[in-house]
Short mmCIF file of C-alpha atoms and ligand atoms in Angstrom, two decimals:
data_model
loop_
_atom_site.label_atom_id
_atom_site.label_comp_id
_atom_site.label_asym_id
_atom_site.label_seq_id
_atom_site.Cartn_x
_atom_site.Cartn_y
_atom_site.Cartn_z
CA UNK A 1 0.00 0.00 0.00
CA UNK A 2 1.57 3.57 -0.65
CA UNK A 3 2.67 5.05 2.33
CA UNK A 4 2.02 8.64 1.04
CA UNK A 5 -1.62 9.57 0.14
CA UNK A 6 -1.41 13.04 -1.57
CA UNK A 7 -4.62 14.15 -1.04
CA UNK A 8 -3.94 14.04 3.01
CA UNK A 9 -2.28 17.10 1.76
CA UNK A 10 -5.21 19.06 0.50
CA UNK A 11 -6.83 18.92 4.20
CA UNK A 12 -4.07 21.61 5.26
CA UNK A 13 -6.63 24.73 4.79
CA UNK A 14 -4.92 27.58 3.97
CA UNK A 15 -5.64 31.03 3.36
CA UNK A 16 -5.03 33.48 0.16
CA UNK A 17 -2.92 36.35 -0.50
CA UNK A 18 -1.72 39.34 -2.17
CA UNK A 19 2.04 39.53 -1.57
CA UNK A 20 3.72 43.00 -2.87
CA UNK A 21 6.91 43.92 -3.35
CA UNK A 22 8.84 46.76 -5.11
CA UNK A 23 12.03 45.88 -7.24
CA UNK A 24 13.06 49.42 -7.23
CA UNK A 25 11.13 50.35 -10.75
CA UNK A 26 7.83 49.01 -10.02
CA UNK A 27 5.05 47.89 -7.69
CA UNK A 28 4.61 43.98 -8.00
CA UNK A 29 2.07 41.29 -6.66
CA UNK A 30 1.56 37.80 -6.30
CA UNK A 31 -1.06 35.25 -5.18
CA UNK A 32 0.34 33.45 -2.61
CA UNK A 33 -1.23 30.72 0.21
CA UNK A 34 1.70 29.93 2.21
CA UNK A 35 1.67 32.16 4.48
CA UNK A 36 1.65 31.41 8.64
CA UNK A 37 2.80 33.04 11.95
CA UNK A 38 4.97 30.88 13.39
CA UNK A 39 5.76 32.41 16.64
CA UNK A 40 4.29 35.86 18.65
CA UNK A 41 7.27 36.73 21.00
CA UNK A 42 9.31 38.03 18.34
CA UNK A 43 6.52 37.91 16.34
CA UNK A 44 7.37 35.71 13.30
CA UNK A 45 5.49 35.09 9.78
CA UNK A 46 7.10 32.56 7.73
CA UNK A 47 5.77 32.74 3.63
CA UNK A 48 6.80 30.38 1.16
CA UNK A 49 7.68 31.78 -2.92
CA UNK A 50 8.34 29.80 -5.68
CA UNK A 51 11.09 30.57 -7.69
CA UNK A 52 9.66 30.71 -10.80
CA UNK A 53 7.78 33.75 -9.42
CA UNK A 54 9.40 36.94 -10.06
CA UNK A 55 8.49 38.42 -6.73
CA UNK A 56 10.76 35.37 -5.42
CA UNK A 57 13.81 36.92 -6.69
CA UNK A 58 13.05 40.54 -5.80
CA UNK A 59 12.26 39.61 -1.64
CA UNK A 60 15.70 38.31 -2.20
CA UNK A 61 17.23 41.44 -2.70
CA UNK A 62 14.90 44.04 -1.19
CA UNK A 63 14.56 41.81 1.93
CA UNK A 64 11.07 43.15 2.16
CA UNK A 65 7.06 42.28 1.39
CA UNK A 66 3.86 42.98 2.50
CA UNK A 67 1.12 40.40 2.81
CA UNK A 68 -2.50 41.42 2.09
CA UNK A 69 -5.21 38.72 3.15
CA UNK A 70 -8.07 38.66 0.86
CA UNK A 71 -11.59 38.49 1.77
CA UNK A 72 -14.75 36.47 0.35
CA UNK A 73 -15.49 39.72 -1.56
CA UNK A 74 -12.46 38.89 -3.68
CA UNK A 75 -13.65 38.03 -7.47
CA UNK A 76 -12.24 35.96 -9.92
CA UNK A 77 -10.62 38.68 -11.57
CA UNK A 78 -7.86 39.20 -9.19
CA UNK A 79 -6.36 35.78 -9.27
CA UNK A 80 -6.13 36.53 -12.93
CA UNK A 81 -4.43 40.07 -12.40
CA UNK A 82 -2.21 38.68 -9.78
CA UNK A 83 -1.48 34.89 -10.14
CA UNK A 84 -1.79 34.53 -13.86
CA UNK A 85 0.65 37.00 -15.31
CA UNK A 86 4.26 37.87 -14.55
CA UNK A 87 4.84 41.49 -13.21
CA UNK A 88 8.10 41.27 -14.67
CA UNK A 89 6.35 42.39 -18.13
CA UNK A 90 3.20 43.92 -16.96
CA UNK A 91 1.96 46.55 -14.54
CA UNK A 92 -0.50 44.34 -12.35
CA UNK A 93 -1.38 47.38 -10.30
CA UNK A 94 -2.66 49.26 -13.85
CA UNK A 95 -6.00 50.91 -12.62
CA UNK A 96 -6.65 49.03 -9.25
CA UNK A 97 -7.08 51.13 -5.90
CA UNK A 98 -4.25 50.94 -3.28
CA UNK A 99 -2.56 52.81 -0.82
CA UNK A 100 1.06 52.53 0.46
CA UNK A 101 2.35 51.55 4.35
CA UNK A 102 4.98 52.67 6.10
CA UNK A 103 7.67 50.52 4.07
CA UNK A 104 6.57 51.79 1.13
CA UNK A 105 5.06 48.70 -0.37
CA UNK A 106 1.08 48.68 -1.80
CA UNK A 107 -1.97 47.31 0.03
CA UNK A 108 -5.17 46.67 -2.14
CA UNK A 109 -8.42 48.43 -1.09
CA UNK A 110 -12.20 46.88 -0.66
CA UNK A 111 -11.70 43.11 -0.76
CA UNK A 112 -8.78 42.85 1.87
CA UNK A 113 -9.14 42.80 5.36
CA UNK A 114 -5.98 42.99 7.07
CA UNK A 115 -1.92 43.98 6.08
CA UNK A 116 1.49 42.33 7.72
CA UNK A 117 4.34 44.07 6.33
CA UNK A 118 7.65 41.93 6.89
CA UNK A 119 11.17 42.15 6.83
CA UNK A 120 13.66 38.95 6.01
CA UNK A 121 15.54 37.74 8.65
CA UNK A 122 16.50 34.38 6.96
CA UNK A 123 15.70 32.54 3.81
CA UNK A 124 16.30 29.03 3.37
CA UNK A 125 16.53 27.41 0.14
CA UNK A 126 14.12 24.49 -0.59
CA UNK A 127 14.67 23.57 -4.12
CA UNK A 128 11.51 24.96 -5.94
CA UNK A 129 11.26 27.30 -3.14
CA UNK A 130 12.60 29.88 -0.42
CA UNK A 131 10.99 30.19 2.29
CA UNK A 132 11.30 33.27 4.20
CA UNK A 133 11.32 33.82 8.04
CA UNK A 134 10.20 37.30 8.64
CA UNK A 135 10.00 39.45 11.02
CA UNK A 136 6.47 42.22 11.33
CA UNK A 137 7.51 45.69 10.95
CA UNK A 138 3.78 46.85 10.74
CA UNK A 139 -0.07 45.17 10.69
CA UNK A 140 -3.56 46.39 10.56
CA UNK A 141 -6.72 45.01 10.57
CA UNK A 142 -8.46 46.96 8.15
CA UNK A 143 -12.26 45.35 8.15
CA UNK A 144 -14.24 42.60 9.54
CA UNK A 145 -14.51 40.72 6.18
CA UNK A 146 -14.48 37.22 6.23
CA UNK A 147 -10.87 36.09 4.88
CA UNK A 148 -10.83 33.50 1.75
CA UNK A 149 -10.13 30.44 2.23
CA UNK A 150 -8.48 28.20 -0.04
CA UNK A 151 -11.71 25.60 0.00
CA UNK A 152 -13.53 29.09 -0.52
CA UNK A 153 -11.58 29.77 -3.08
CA UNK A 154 -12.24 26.37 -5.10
CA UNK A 155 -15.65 26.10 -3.72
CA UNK A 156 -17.26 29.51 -5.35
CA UNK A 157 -14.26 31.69 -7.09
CA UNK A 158 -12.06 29.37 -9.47
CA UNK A 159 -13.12 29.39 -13.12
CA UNK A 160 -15.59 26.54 -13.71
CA UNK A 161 -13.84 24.01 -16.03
CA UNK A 162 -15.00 23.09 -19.53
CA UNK A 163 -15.85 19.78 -19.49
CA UNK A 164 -16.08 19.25 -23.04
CA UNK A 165 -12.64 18.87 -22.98
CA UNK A 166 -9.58 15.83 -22.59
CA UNK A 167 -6.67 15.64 -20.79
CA UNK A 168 -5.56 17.17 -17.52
CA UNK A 169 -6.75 20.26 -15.37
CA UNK A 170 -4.50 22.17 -13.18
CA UNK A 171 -6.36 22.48 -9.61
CA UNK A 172 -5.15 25.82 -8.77
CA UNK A 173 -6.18 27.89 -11.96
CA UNK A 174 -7.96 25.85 -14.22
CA UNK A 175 -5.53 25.53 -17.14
CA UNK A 176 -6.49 22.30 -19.13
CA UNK A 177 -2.99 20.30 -20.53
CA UNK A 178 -4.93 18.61 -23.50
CA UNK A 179 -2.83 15.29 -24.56
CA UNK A 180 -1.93 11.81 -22.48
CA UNK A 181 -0.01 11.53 -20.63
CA UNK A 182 0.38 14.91 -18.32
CA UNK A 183 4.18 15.10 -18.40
CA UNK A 184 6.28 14.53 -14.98
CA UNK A 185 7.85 17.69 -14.86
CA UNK A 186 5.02 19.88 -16.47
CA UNK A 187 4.77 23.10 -15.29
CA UNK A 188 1.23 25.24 -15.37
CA UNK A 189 2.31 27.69 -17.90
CA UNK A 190 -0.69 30.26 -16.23
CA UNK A 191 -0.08 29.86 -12.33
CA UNK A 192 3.49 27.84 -12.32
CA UNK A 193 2.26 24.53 -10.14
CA UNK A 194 3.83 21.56 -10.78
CA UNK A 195 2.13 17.99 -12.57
CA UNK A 196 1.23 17.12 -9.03
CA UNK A 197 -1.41 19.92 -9.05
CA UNK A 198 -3.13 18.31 -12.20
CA UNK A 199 -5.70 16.04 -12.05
CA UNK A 200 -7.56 13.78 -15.16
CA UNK A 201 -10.78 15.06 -16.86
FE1 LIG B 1 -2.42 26.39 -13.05
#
């Protein structure tokens, strides 16, 4: 029997994000669910970035970020502004309201509910990933908003899939691979998750 069930995994509920960061030309975000505060006294936020995300590379250098936690108000259309493009190319603050905290960094209006804004104290190096150990420089609650979940997320946001179609769906975005087999080391071209986040029409 395998000793690792996978979907054991997907019980883990997580929350969703808008990380921002600044490369020194230009505002930047990211969806991101790895976020979690690991300890209160010093009060500690660890967040997890893939390195195929250009925001990855930038909290690298500027050693900074701020986490925005989204609320149920939160439409489809902001996944797709912020998780389905790189903001290496593109301005993915282009005609969006925001305002900017103390470190300079943005923070989205009307479907957020809170801000962290962190500062790198260590990054460790896990192969597809860093993940950073940060310290809180500043945090507001901003409404009472229910925060989106993950399942919430899945449940009533996520583009509903076509199921005309054959071949593989990616879980996170909805992106369908159409051929057999998916390939092992595939790669979501619109959100960047690995095979593993594919599952068969
Ligand atoms: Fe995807």
């Amino acid at each position: 029997m395998e000793l690792i069930d996978k979907t054991a995994l997907f019980k883990i509920s997580y929350g969703l994000y808008v990380l921002t960061t600044n490369d020194g030309k230009k505002d930047n975000g990211m969806i991101c669910n790895t976020v979690m505060q690991v300890t209160s006294e010093p009060l500690t936020v660890a967040v997890g970035i893939n390195k195929a995300n250009y925001s990855c590379e930038t909290v690298l250098k500027t050693k900074k970020m701020n986490v925005v936690t989204l609320t149920e108000k939160c439409d489809f259309s902001i996944f797709e502004r912020f998780g389905f493009a790189s903001g290496k190319e593109k301005d993915k603050f282009e005609n969006l309201k925001y305002w900017k905290s103390q470190n300079g960094l943005p923070v989205l209006v009307d479907i957020v509910n809170s801000f962290i804004s962190l500062e790198v104290k260590e990054s460790i190096d896990l192969e597809t990933h860093y993940l950073f150990i940060c310290q809180v420089t500043e945090a507001k609650s901003i409404s009472d908003d229910n925060s989106m979940t993950y399942d919430y997320y899945h449940k009533y946001v996520k583009r509903k899939t076509d199921t005309t179609k054959k071949g593989y769906v990616c879980t996170i975005c909805g992106y369908i691979y159409e051929g057999e087999p998916l390939p092992e080391d595939f790669i979501c071209p619109i959100c960047k998750y690995p095979a593993s986040a594919f599952v068969k029409l």
